[in-house]
Amino acid sequence: MARTRRNFSNRVTLSTVAERAGVSPMTVSNVLNEKPNVTPAKREAVMEAVRELGYQPNRAARALASASALRIGLLHRDTESSFLGQVLLGTLRAANRHGTEIAVRPFDPADEKSALKAAEGLIRSGIDGLIVPPPLCENPSIMELQARYHIPMIALAPGASLETIPSVRIDDEAAAYDLTRLLLARGHRRIGFIRFASSHLVSASREAGHRRALQEAGIPDDPALIWTGRPTYEDGLKAAEYFLSLAEPPSAIFGSSDDLAAAIVNYAHRQGMRIPEDLSVAGFDDAPIASQIWPQLTTVRQSISNIAEIATEYLLKSLSERSEMAPEAQLVDYEVIERQSVANLLEPAKV
Amino acid sequence: MARTRRNFSNRVTLSTVAERAGVSPMTVSNVLNEKPNVTPAKREAVMEAVRELGYQPNRAARALASASALRIGLLHRDTESSFLGQVLLGTLRAANRHGTEIAVRPFDPADEKSALKAAEGLIRSGIDGLIVPPPLCENPSIMELQARYHIPMIALAPGASLETIPSVRIDDEAAAYDLTRLLLARGHRRIGFIRFASSHLVSASREAGHRRALQEAGIPDDPALIWTGRPTYEDGLKAAEYFLSLAEPPSAIFGSSDDLAAAIVNYAHRQGMRIPEDLSVAGFDDAPIASQIWPQLTTVRQSISNIAEIATEYLLKSLSERSEMAPEAQLVDYEVIERQSVANLLEPAKV
DNA sequence: CTGAAAGCGCTTACAG
DNA sequence: CTGAAAGCGCTTACAG
């Protein structure tokens, strides 16, 4: 006859709590899961026992019993970036609450097919849902997977609302609008803007917000003040070179990403310019580099970990309730952060 | 009578595989867990069935049955840094393999007691082991917790071997030695070095390696070429100011962290100097900033995600085998990366 | 409102 | 070498 295992750990379980509280394990479970229809007296007794014993539910058991056993996949590009850390942190916070495992898989951004392969591998490995950070959420062949495999997906910070899949993001248009308004309020009239190739939703939204602010201020469109490039450091240097060689250079440059803005600052320094006295610079994202350079960048802060947490929570909720997610964007707050990289032209005395 | 739950998901389980392979579930389990004493024929049959069915073990069930139900804690400081992402990634890789949950808890570096509180909270919440990234692993009051609560701990990249707790790290002394040797090989003789206050083991080890390389090259100690500060961007700027104002400035500055090196580059640019033509700069860590600035930094790469993965694996193994970890350091590989921030003084024609 | 029974998908500890 | 039994700590789906 099989022998029962010894209880090495003296673990406090549901039954321990039930015994102490003088109720059945079921009632303890009901209290813990906030089910209605438990008399206040019993609820109190259970809570007291939980407190006394320092009871912690066993997540594995919970996951197994609730037949959830959910696994969600997360695709990521770049182990170096702080972006991944933010995404991981938020996803973990939500996943831990639900006792859910998260399967992380990297892909090679240099290889066109790598992301698709990684996504399909993840799906075949049996994940129940997929979290899609940028820039994948702008990749149609990835988005297509949702329909092909009937796998729920949610996009992180896609820059604009997507038509077929739900997402969590800030309002990039409004945020860029606010930042440009700040630049205008500091007296800037000629503002250079760097955008990415048109396929980047984030960049398009930010440009739209920027233009709206200019328009409202009665500043006419000036194509010379829009520079289009790739979101790389090198192209940031090129943009700076372009803007500073104009007959009438802008007094401020709005980088649409902190990396780009940092490149501008670097280029200007090498030209012997002072920031912000000779040139103001603003970025977007509040990435670590925004406060690692000098002067620190005026920028827009979006909490990626918060976005990832909300998205994961939503995905898990819909999965466990077997309800469909609406293919809509949930907007979260952003914050314009003013640091030292933008001069106030209206108070020259203070410079 | 209680009714059995319906199998919504048509999930492939151990039993499905066993049926297909014509063996018992136990045998499938034995094959999957690489137990000895399974005939090759049965092993083959099982593997085939696994492949055909695309079977994936249910981690929750595995964790529950093996009574592991392990939870490990991870303390972290700064959600902004890419460091956390690396640590999380490595920890997750190992944790996922074991079906282990990881509980992440932040603390406020500005508040002396915050880290201690966070650690104690984590321990009271019932974790079975604790992963301690820098700089906590140089904090005696945290290290003390291991003995007080009998909780296994492992330190990440502590900079030097610790006496009471095991760690995984690179050989910082040897790495700094190698980097200084590279500087020497490129013809540099006057090399400025930035170190942190003595309590930083990482900095002390790196300084020791730097000095050993100089000594072997027959270059006498020059106290004027050692600058002591805090590991901040601001202090990097001060260090640069100091070194460049020397009557005989160094031809190269070794920053002992990439942040510091980046600050040096920035300061020099603002002085109108060219890097590396007028000044060479080297860093340490290969943090993202090392390749986000121009010129990109010559530095030492250590894979934090790799270190975190190895440490987590070791912790989990000792926990599940109920074996004690030896309080020794496991060394992992590092790599000296030569980029554009160091000039070769021996080939002036190439400048 | 409450709880005994069955089950989630595995592994442990054996007996054969 | 192989497998039937019991159990990990919960929750589901009921009956009372």
XYZ file of C-alpha atoms (C1' of nucleotides) in Angstrom:
734
model
C 0.000 0.000 0.000
C 1.241 3.443 -0.852
C 2.377 5.381 2.142
C 1.350 8.927 2.711
C 4.004 11.598 2.520
C 5.151 13.207 5.689
C 4.394 16.842 6.181
C 7.902 18.268 6.434
C 6.969 21.863 6.393
C 4.249 22.026 9.001
C 2.526 24.162 6.490
C -0.538 26.154 7.382
C -3.255 25.125 4.929
C -6.899 25.816 4.337
C -7.760 22.941 6.660
C -5.586 24.274 9.442
C -7.425 27.547 9.231
C -10.816 25.805 9.057
C -10.068 23.772 12.160
C -8.936 26.809 14.090
C -11.979 28.808 13.025
C -14.372 25.925 13.684
C -15.764 25.872 10.154
C -15.359 23.741 7.055
C -12.558 24.291 4.567
C -15.171 25.309 2.038
C -16.231 28.228 4.163
C -12.671 29.380 4.501
C -12.345 29.223 0.753
C -15.550 31.205 0.345
C -14.371 33.895 2.696
C -10.976 34.149 1.095
C -12.470 34.429 -2.353
C -14.967 37.010 -1.217
C -17.976 34.972 -2.166
C -21.270 36.463 -1.001
C -23.490 34.600 1.424
C -21.209 34.024 4.355
C -22.489 35.188 7.736
C -20.454 37.986 9.233
C -19.738 35.910 12.326
C -18.128 33.088 10.380
C -16.311 35.517 8.159
C -14.839 37.191 11.215
C -13.811 33.870 12.747
C -12.072 32.860 9.546
C -10.270 36.160 9.146
C -9.095 35.931 12.717
C -7.726 32.430 12.207
C -6.010 33.532 8.999
C -4.371 36.365 10.859
C -3.283 34.284 13.821
C -1.806 31.542 11.693
C -0.330 33.852 9.093
C -2.005 31.745 6.444
C -0.888 32.170 2.828
C -2.823 30.332 0.115
C -0.812 27.938 -1.977
C -0.856 29.415 -5.444
C -0.042 26.190 -7.220
C -2.988 24.433 -5.630
C -5.238 27.326 -6.362
C -4.163 27.468 -9.973
C -4.573 23.739 -10.396
C -7.955 23.504 -8.739
C -9.462 26.459 -10.494
C -8.459 24.685 -13.654
C -7.049 28.001 -14.564
C -3.529 26.756 -15.025
C -3.328 29.766 -17.248
C -0.100 30.588 -18.984
C 0.402 33.823 -20.748
C 3.118 34.586 -23.215
C 5.223 37.703 -23.519
C 7.316 38.482 -26.555
C 10.263 40.792 -26.127
C 12.946 42.269 -28.250
C 15.791 43.569 -26.331
C 17.124 42.281 -23.072
C 19.231 45.388 -22.703
C 16.540 47.956 -22.559
C 14.910 49.191 -19.414
C 11.646 48.851 -21.263
C 11.643 45.103 -20.806
C 12.175 45.506 -17.090
C 9.121 47.713 -16.845
C 6.998 45.308 -18.834
C 8.177 42.330 -16.841
C 7.557 44.066 -13.549
C 3.994 45.019 -14.360
C 3.169 41.668 -15.880
C 4.572 39.829 -12.867
C 2.591 41.922 -10.427
C -0.655 40.897 -12.097
C 0.433 37.322 -12.791
C 1.469 36.739 -9.192
C -1.909 37.870 -7.975
C -3.510 35.204 -10.132
C -0.948 32.472 -9.636
C -0.322 32.562 -13.349
C 2.862 31.608 -15.073
C 4.334 33.926 -17.607
C 6.379 32.558 -20.466
C 8.880 35.044 -21.816
C 10.325 34.584 -25.278
C 12.867 36.787 -27.037
C 13.145 37.481 -30.717
C 15.753 39.022 -32.947
C 14.609 42.416 -34.215
C 17.105 42.243 -37.059
C 15.405 39.152 -38.465
C 12.036 39.820 -40.083
C 10.656 36.349 -39.406
C 12.021 35.960 -35.932
C 9.137 37.638 -34.145
C 6.558 35.636 -36.003
C 8.383 32.413 -35.254
C 8.674 33.300 -31.593
C 4.977 34.116 -31.392
C 3.944 30.904 -33.076
C 6.298 28.905 -30.874
C 4.765 30.477 -27.816
C 1.257 29.744 -29.042
C 2.078 26.147 -29.859
C 3.635 25.706 -26.448
C 0.143 26.135 -25.103
C -0.192 29.674 -23.840
C -3.695 30.930 -23.226
C -3.055 34.547 -24.081
C -0.353 36.775 -25.473
C 0.959 40.171 -24.421
C 2.370 42.186 -27.281
C 4.680 45.103 -26.519
C 5.770 47.605 -29.135
C 6.902 47.588 -31.815
C 5.244 44.223 -32.477
C 1.805 45.659 -31.963
C 2.308 47.555 -35.194
C 3.235 44.420 -37.080
C 0.253 43.122 -39.073
C 1.581 39.574 -39.359
C 1.700 39.316 -35.578
C -1.749 40.842 -35.166
C -3.086 38.307 -37.637
C -2.172 35.497 -35.270
C -5.072 36.384 -33.026
C -7.588 35.308 -35.607
C -5.610 32.424 -37.002
C -5.022 30.694 -33.664
C -7.981 32.111 -31.759
C -5.621 33.338 -29.117
C -6.522 36.389 -27.052
C -3.933 39.137 -27.407
C -3.478 42.521 -25.846
C -1.165 45.281 -27.033
C 0.993 47.496 -24.843
C 1.357 51.172 -25.640
C 0.669 50.858 -29.373
C 0.565 54.610 -29.897
C -2.933 54.624 -31.296
C -6.041 52.497 -30.954
C -5.848 49.287 -32.937
C -8.836 47.996 -34.811
C -8.772 44.335 -34.036
C -7.069 43.930 -30.706
C -7.454 45.560 -27.310
C -4.680 47.678 -25.916
C -3.601 49.744 -22.940
C -1.823 53.009 -23.646
C -1.550 56.682 -22.908
C -3.102 59.229 -25.214
C 0.021 59.987 -27.230
C -1.681 62.691 -29.221
C -2.791 64.570 -26.120
C 0.563 64.101 -24.410
C 2.482 65.561 -27.349
C -0.064 68.353 -27.516
C 0.590 69.146 -23.850
C 4.342 69.107 -24.289
C 4.236 71.422 -27.276
C 1.905 73.698 -25.310
C 4.570 73.830 -22.607
C 7.184 74.790 -25.186
C 4.877 77.516 -26.484
C 4.229 78.750 -22.964
C 7.995 79.109 -22.494
C 8.081 81.420 -25.471
C 9.239 79.073 -28.221
C 7.800 79.719 -31.697
C 10.107 77.815 -33.995
C 10.033 74.227 -32.821
C 11.711 71.426 -34.708
C 9.981 68.043 -34.614
C 11.475 64.626 -35.348
C 9.122 61.934 -36.532
C 9.594 58.343 -37.630
C 8.541 56.762 -40.884
C 4.777 56.754 -41.245
C 4.238 53.146 -40.151
C 5.009 54.106 -36.550
C 1.687 54.811 -34.909
C 3.352 56.298 -31.857
C 5.199 58.844 -33.911
C 2.163 59.702 -36.016
C 0.038 60.312 -32.920
C 2.704 62.471 -31.336
C 3.130 64.488 -34.492
C -0.620 65.047 -34.685
C -0.679 66.387 -31.131
C 2.291 68.621 -31.813
C 0.657 70.066 -34.927
C -2.636 70.648 -33.160
C -0.911 72.714 -30.479
C 0.891 74.818 -33.097
C -2.292 75.342 -35.024
C -4.178 76.503 -31.964
C -1.385 78.973 -31.263
C -1.766 80.329 -34.766
C 1.655 79.162 -35.892
C 1.606 78.185 -39.565
C 2.901 74.814 -40.745
C 6.556 74.885 -41.690
C 7.702 71.690 -43.445
C 11.309 72.702 -42.821
C 10.727 72.101 -39.121
C 9.712 68.449 -39.512
C 12.483 65.926 -39.953
C 11.777 62.261 -40.704
C 14.119 59.453 -39.725
C 14.540 56.208 -37.898
C 14.347 56.043 -34.101
C 18.084 55.577 -33.647
C 20.816 57.564 -31.997
C 22.561 58.065 -35.321
C 19.501 59.561 -36.910
C 19.115 61.810 -33.890
C 22.558 63.223 -34.659
C 21.578 63.711 -38.293
C 18.407 65.503 -37.299
C 20.385 67.851 -35.075
C 22.816 68.579 -37.865
C 19.927 69.346 -40.168
C 18.066 71.654 -37.798
C 21.148 73.555 -36.667
C 22.252 74.187 -40.233
C 18.987 75.912 -41.137
C 19.252 79.604 -42.013
C 16.879 80.243 -39.151
C 17.310 77.323 -36.715
C 14.554 76.416 -34.249
C 14.870 77.584 -30.639
C 13.620 74.193 -29.473
C 13.601 70.649 -30.787
C 10.973 68.121 -29.732
C 12.420 64.644 -30.124
C 9.392 62.327 -29.892
C 11.623 59.890 -27.978
C 14.220 60.449 -25.265
C 16.918 58.643 -27.225
C 16.492 61.087 -30.041
C 16.477 64.044 -27.674
C 19.636 62.779 -26.003
C 21.345 62.601 -29.370
C 20.374 66.201 -30.061
C 21.840 67.325 -26.748
C 25.031 65.455 -27.479
C 25.384 66.926 -30.956
C 24.717 70.448 -29.738
C 27.311 70.098 -26.977
C 29.893 69.030 -29.507
C 29.122 72.146 -31.494
C 29.938 74.145 -28.410
C 26.326 75.085 -27.764
C 24.850 75.422 -24.313
C 21.621 73.616 -23.429
C 19.132 75.139 -22.801
C 20.604 78.645 -23.254
C 21.354 78.178 -26.948
C 18.905 75.417 -27.733
C 16.004 73.817 -25.890
C 15.346 70.106 -26.221
C 12.408 67.949 -25.181
C 11.939 64.196 -25.335
C 9.232 61.634 -24.755
C 8.909 58.536 -22.498
C 10.980 59.535 -19.481
C 13.354 56.668 -20.196
C 16.369 56.323 -17.862
C 18.544 58.233 -20.297
C 16.326 61.292 -19.770
C 17.810 61.758 -16.326
C 21.227 60.249 -17.046
C 22.336 63.100 -19.254
C 22.994 66.717 -18.482
C 20.873 68.777 -18.540
C 18.113 66.364 -17.704
C 15.346 66.227 -20.265
C 11.932 67.805 -20.171
C 9.766 64.946 -21.341
C 6.495 63.031 -20.988
C 6.387 60.241 -18.493
C 4.359 57.133 -19.167
C 4.463 54.277 -16.694
C 5.118 51.194 -18.758
C 4.962 48.922 -15.729
C 1.542 50.300 -14.945
C 0.391 49.798 -18.513
C 1.693 46.225 -18.500
C 0.004 45.475 -15.189
C -3.366 46.753 -16.316
C -3.146 44.876 -19.607
C -2.171 41.617 -17.924
C -4.928 41.974 -15.371
C -7.472 42.545 -18.109
C -6.236 39.592 -20.140
C -6.304 37.242 -17.145
C -9.726 38.407 -16.089
C -11.243 37.811 -19.480
C -9.521 34.451 -19.723
C -10.749 33.202 -16.378
C -14.239 34.509 -16.959
C -14.267 33.166 -20.494
C -15.441 36.571 -21.600
C -14.263 38.275 -24.730
C -12.104 41.396 -24.516
C -13.429 44.382 -26.401
C -10.953 45.467 -29.092
C -10.698 48.906 -27.580
C -7.943 50.950 -26.054
C -7.853 51.640 -22.323
C -6.202 54.967 -21.671
C -3.956 55.523 -18.644
C -2.509 58.732 -17.280
C 0.686 60.396 -18.422
C 2.603 63.297 -16.949
C 4.545 66.145 -18.503
C 7.826 66.504 -16.610
C 9.687 69.761 -16.847
C 13.410 69.502 -16.155
C 16.345 71.662 -17.215
C 16.550 71.130 -20.970
C 14.005 73.775 -21.944
C 14.726 77.489 -21.545
C 12.090 80.017 -20.625
C 12.494 82.646 -23.328
C 10.080 84.924 -21.533
C 12.388 85.314 -18.535
C 15.784 85.918 -20.082
C 17.015 87.422 -16.825
C 16.933 84.031 -15.187
C 19.270 82.385 -17.680
C -23.591 13.789 -5.272
C -20.837 16.037 -6.494
C -20.628 16.172 -10.230
C -17.353 16.003 -12.037
C -16.207 19.074 -13.875
C -16.330 19.063 -17.611
C -13.074 19.176 -19.451
C -13.458 22.409 -21.360
C -10.034 22.638 -22.741
C -9.489 19.162 -24.123
C -6.140 19.453 -22.495
C -3.407 16.949 -23.247
C -2.317 15.516 -19.887
C 0.073 12.917 -18.627
C -2.667 10.303 -18.965
C -3.354 11.223 -22.570
C 0.279 10.687 -23.336
C 0.383 7.425 -21.363
C -2.606 6.067 -23.239
C -1.136 6.979 -26.593
C 2.211 5.446 -25.721
C 0.659 2.356 -24.180
C 2.315 2.762 -20.799
C 1.278 3.947 -17.356
C 1.230 7.608 -16.382
C 4.044 6.843 -13.959
C 6.315 5.771 -16.756
C 5.599 8.953 -18.651
C 6.456 10.928 -15.553
C 9.674 8.954 -15.167
C 10.703 9.605 -18.732
C 9.903 13.282 -18.529
C 11.850 13.688 -15.331
C 14.779 11.769 -16.722
C 14.699 9.121 -14.057
C 17.064 6.223 -14.716
C 15.737 2.710 -15.225
C 13.359 3.108 -18.101
C 13.878 0.803 -21.080
C 14.883 2.628 -24.244
C 11.878 1.210 -26.085
C 9.379 2.691 -23.628
C 11.287 5.936 -23.438
C 11.117 6.210 -27.218
C 7.397 5.452 -27.278
C 6.746 8.110 -24.667
C 8.846 10.731 -26.397
C 7.035 10.014 -29.625
C 3.643 10.428 -27.995
C 4.778 13.640 -26.358
C 5.869 14.965 -29.711
C 2.734 13.925 -31.550
C 0.425 15.385 -28.955
C 2.506 18.476 -28.310
C 2.274 17.688 -24.620
C 3.239 20.382 -22.113
C 3.363 19.501 -18.416
C 1.073 21.514 -16.184
C 3.398 23.497 -13.967
C 0.881 24.124 -11.247
C 0.204 20.420 -10.856
C 3.875 19.648 -10.894
C 4.613 22.279 -8.281
C 1.786 21.109 -6.088
C 2.593 17.418 -6.308
C 6.289 17.791 -5.726
C 5.292 19.693 -2.612
C 7.735 22.239 -3.790
C 5.274 25.120 -3.873
C 8.392 27.147 -3.492
C 8.232 30.911 -3.520
C 11.303 32.993 -3.777
C 11.600 36.658 -3.039
C 13.407 39.342 -4.965
C 14.154 42.765 -3.577
C 14.703 45.585 -6.001
C 15.509 49.229 -5.868
C 14.777 51.024 -9.005
C 12.071 50.252 -11.471
C 13.655 52.590 -13.965
C 16.934 50.883 -14.432
C 17.626 48.275 -17.041
C 19.334 46.344 -14.289
C 16.030 45.211 -12.864
C 14.939 43.948 -16.251
C 18.035 41.805 -16.495
C 17.569 40.407 -13.015
C 13.894 39.700 -13.599
C 14.557 38.015 -16.906
C 17.171 35.642 -15.523
C 15.186 34.877 -12.407
C 12.061 34.149 -14.431
C 13.895 31.804 -16.758
C 14.956 29.645 -13.844
C 11.700 30.023 -11.932
C 9.601 29.005 -14.919
C 11.607 25.848 -15.340
C 10.759 24.901 -11.772
C 7.196 26.149 -11.714
C 8.192 28.490 -8.948
C 6.560 31.767 -8.155
C 8.693 34.803 -7.667
C 7.579 37.573 -5.374
C 9.047 40.931 -6.287
C 9.156 43.719 -3.730
C 10.499 47.242 -4.204
C 12.151 49.429 -1.636
C 13.049 53.070 -1.433
C 16.806 53.557 -1.655
C 16.509 56.981 -0.068
C 15.085 55.488 3.108
C 17.622 53.589 5.209
C 15.055 51.279 6.790
C 13.014 50.637 3.683
C 15.107 47.756 2.393
C 15.118 46.011 5.729
C 11.369 46.399 6.057
C 10.801 45.077 2.563
C 13.025 42.068 3.217
C 11.296 41.252 6.476
C 7.890 41.655 4.870
C 8.887 39.265 2.136
C 10.175 36.733 4.648
C 7.033 36.953 6.755
C 4.913 36.484 3.675
C 6.344 32.991 3.538
C 9.061 32.971 0.923
C 11.440 30.038 0.970
C 14.490 31.867 -0.279
C 15.647 35.372 -1.103
C 17.616 36.784 -4.009
C 19.633 39.849 -3.129
C 20.852 42.116 -5.916
C 23.354 44.922 -5.354
C 23.694 47.167 -3.534
C 21.797 45.289 -0.826
C 24.326 42.521 -0.798
C 26.747 44.964 0.751
C 24.302 45.886 3.476
C 25.124 44.047 6.709
C 21.661 44.419 8.200
C 20.173 42.606 5.226
C 22.814 39.890 5.293
C 22.038 39.354 8.950
C 18.515 38.284 8.080
C 19.784 34.981 6.784
C 20.801 33.864 10.243
C 17.950 35.500 12.115
C 15.179 33.938 10.035
C 17.039 30.868 8.781
C 16.196 31.885 5.264
C 18.498 30.869 2.415
C 19.813 33.887 0.532
C 21.982 34.327 -2.514
C 23.686 37.516 -3.635
C 23.912 38.814 -7.199
C 27.138 40.371 -8.437
C 28.368 41.562 -5.021
C 31.741 42.637 -6.356
C 33.724 40.370 -4.073
C 33.141 37.091 -2.305
C 31.003 37.439 0.793
C 31.777 35.541 3.923
C 28.426 34.312 5.028
C 26.261 34.038 1.952
C 26.711 32.455 -1.456
C 26.865 34.617 -4.537
C 27.171 34.573 -8.297
C 29.398 37.199 -9.870
C 32.142 37.930 -12.342
C 35.712 38.375 -11.179
C 35.668 42.160 -10.972
C 39.324 42.350 -10.083
C 40.376 40.344 -13.123
C 37.990 42.219 -15.408
C 39.345 45.611 -14.387
C 42.856 44.217 -14.744
C 42.045 43.159 -18.309
C 40.552 46.513 -19.191
C 43.534 48.444 -17.858
C 45.807 46.072 -19.764
C 43.896 47.005 -22.908
C 44.413 50.694 -22.173
C 48.127 50.033 -21.660
C 48.300 48.058 -24.881
C 46.850 51.060 -26.709
C 49.732 53.146 -25.424
C 48.135 54.904 -22.458
C 50.438 55.551 -19.473
C 48.591 58.182 -17.475
C 45.198 56.675 -16.667
C 42.728 58.348 -14.354
C 40.595 56.041 -12.221
C 37.313 56.847 -10.483
C 36.425 54.821 -7.434
C 33.551 54.879 -4.959
C 33.728 55.218 -1.210
C 35.450 52.238 0.354
C 32.282 50.390 1.373
C 31.592 49.506 -2.255
C 33.068 46.068 -2.797
C 32.608 46.329 -6.538
C 34.645 49.479 -6.735
C 37.354 48.183 -4.422
C 37.783 45.030 -6.503
C 37.946 47.002 -9.720
C 40.488 49.381 -8.280
C 42.635 46.463 -7.147
C 42.628 45.000 -10.641
C 43.465 48.359 -12.167
C 46.396 48.835 -9.803
C 47.737 45.354 -10.425
C 47.850 45.983 -14.164
C 49.701 49.275 -13.662
C 52.162 47.668 -11.279
C 52.947 44.856 -13.679
C 53.581 47.460 -16.377
C 56.047 49.169 -14.088
C 53.964 52.326 -13.754
C 54.338 53.852 -10.294
C 51.327 54.703 -8.146
C 50.120 58.250 -8.651
C 47.530 59.330 -6.067
C 46.626 62.285 -8.265
C 45.156 59.845 -10.773
C 42.661 58.313 -8.355
C 39.469 60.258 -7.714
C 36.932 59.171 -5.092
C 33.236 59.978 -5.344
C 29.725 58.665 -5.395
C 28.444 56.595 -8.323
C 26.308 59.410 -9.725
C 26.269 61.363 -12.927
C 27.014 64.586 -11.066
C 30.107 63.140 -9.478
C 31.196 61.890 -12.870
C 31.156 65.481 -14.087
C 33.186 66.561 -11.054
C 35.724 63.824 -11.655
C 36.111 64.949 -15.253
C 36.595 68.526 -14.169
C 39.242 67.424 -11.699
C 41.208 65.246 -14.104
C 41.127 67.721 -16.970
C 42.346 70.552 -14.758
C 45.503 68.668 -13.775
C 48.751 70.193 -14.947
C 49.402 66.957 -16.756
C 45.961 65.442 -17.473
C 45.577 61.706 -18.103
C 45.246 60.473 -21.684
C 42.550 58.044 -20.570
C 39.989 57.827 -17.778
C 38.651 54.509 -16.543
C 35.236 55.081 -15.040
C 34.490 51.897 -13.075
C 30.872 52.251 -14.202
C 29.342 53.227 -17.542
C 27.300 56.018 -15.978
C 30.448 57.629 -14.754
C 32.190 57.165 -18.090
C 29.213 58.680 -19.895
C 29.434 61.730 -17.654
C 33.100 62.114 -18.513
C 32.355 61.973 -22.224
C 29.636 64.571 -21.800
C 31.862 66.920 -19.821
C 34.720 66.617 -22.294
C 32.406 67.345 -25.214
C 31.221 70.483 -23.519
C 34.828 71.553 -23.170
C 35.149 71.201 -26.903
C 37.300 68.091 -26.677
C 37.082 65.234 -29.115
C 36.658 61.654 -27.883
C 38.798 59.641 -28.306
C 41.253 61.905 -30.100
C 41.752 64.261 -27.145
C 40.736 61.933 -24.358
C 40.039 58.208 -24.090
C 37.297 56.933 -21.802
C 36.421 53.448 -20.610
C 33.505 52.232 -18.532
C 32.311 49.086 -16.851
C 29.095 46.971 -17.086
C 28.071 47.467 -20.704
C 24.870 49.119 -19.528
C 22.524 50.410 -22.258
C 24.001 53.877 -21.945
C 27.350 52.496 -23.107
C 25.988 52.152 -26.612
C 23.487 55.006 -26.446
C 26.121 57.713 -26.420
C 28.633 58.714 -29.013
C 31.307 57.487 -29.245
C 30.181 54.176 -27.822
C 32.101 53.092 -24.756
C 34.864 50.567 -24.447
C 33.768 48.638 -21.389
C 33.446 45.274 -19.651
C 30.319 43.290 -20.283
C 28.778 41.182 -17.560
C 25.517 39.392 -18.226
C 23.301 40.203 -15.278
C 20.476 38.060 -16.600
C 22.850 35.138 -16.768
C 24.074 35.778 -13.235
C 20.492 36.000 -11.968
C 19.520 32.807 -13.743
C 22.414 30.827 -12.322
C 21.798 32.151 -8.823
C 18.083 31.362 -8.945
C 18.750 27.898 -10.282
C 21.217 27.223 -7.484
C 18.845 28.535 -4.828
C 15.935 26.447 -6.111
C 18.040 23.351 -6.402
C 19.285 23.574 -2.856
C 15.781 24.314 -1.626
C 14.178 21.348 -3.346
C 16.982 19.005 -2.360
C 16.986 20.374 1.156
C 20.724 20.764 0.843
C 22.663 23.697 2.186
C 24.291 26.169 -0.195
C 27.989 26.694 0.350
C 28.712 30.336 1.202
C 31.021 30.663 -1.765
C 31.071 32.730 -4.913
C 30.408 31.156 -8.293
C 32.289 33.032 -10.976
C 30.822 33.566 -14.434
C 32.458 34.880 -17.582
C 32.862 38.509 -18.517
C 34.024 40.090 -21.746
C 36.088 43.170 -22.514
C 34.370 45.070 -25.320
C 36.404 47.514 -27.332
C 34.359 50.221 -29.014
C 35.250 53.733 -30.190
C 35.943 55.613 -26.963
C 39.575 54.586 -26.597
C 42.277 55.877 -28.958
C 45.232 53.804 -30.032
C 48.149 56.087 -29.248
C 50.528 53.721 -31.002
C 48.922 54.277 -34.383
C 48.486 58.026 -34.553
C 48.158 57.834 -38.326
C 44.782 56.152 -37.983
C 43.191 58.960 -36.016
C -25.902 29.781 4.357
C -22.800 25.556 4.750
C -20.096 21.588 3.796
C -18.973 16.444 2.078
C -17.364 14.702 -2.237
C -14.778 14.718 -6.317
C -11.460 16.409 -9.013
C -7.470 19.595 -11.043
C -2.588 16.990 -13.154
C 1.053 15.751 -11.418
C 4.806 13.082 -8.047
C 6.118 10.324 -4.007
C 6.826 6.058 -1.950
C 6.189 1.856 -2.479
C 4.997 -3.298 -3.898
C 5.507 -6.329 -7.327
C 11.922 -2.061 -14.750
C 6.823 -0.771 -14.021
C 2.560 0.843 -12.222
C -1.730 1.164 -8.769
C -2.626 4.019 -4.858
C -2.519 8.106 -2.237
C -1.764 12.655 -1.781
C -0.193 17.797 -2.772
C -3.914 22.170 -1.289
C -7.109 24.096 -3.293
C -12.050 24.942 -6.003
C -16.191 23.420 -8.493
C -20.719 21.889 -8.458
C -23.826 20.447 -5.917
C -27.214 18.638 -1.980
C -28.943 19.792 2.126
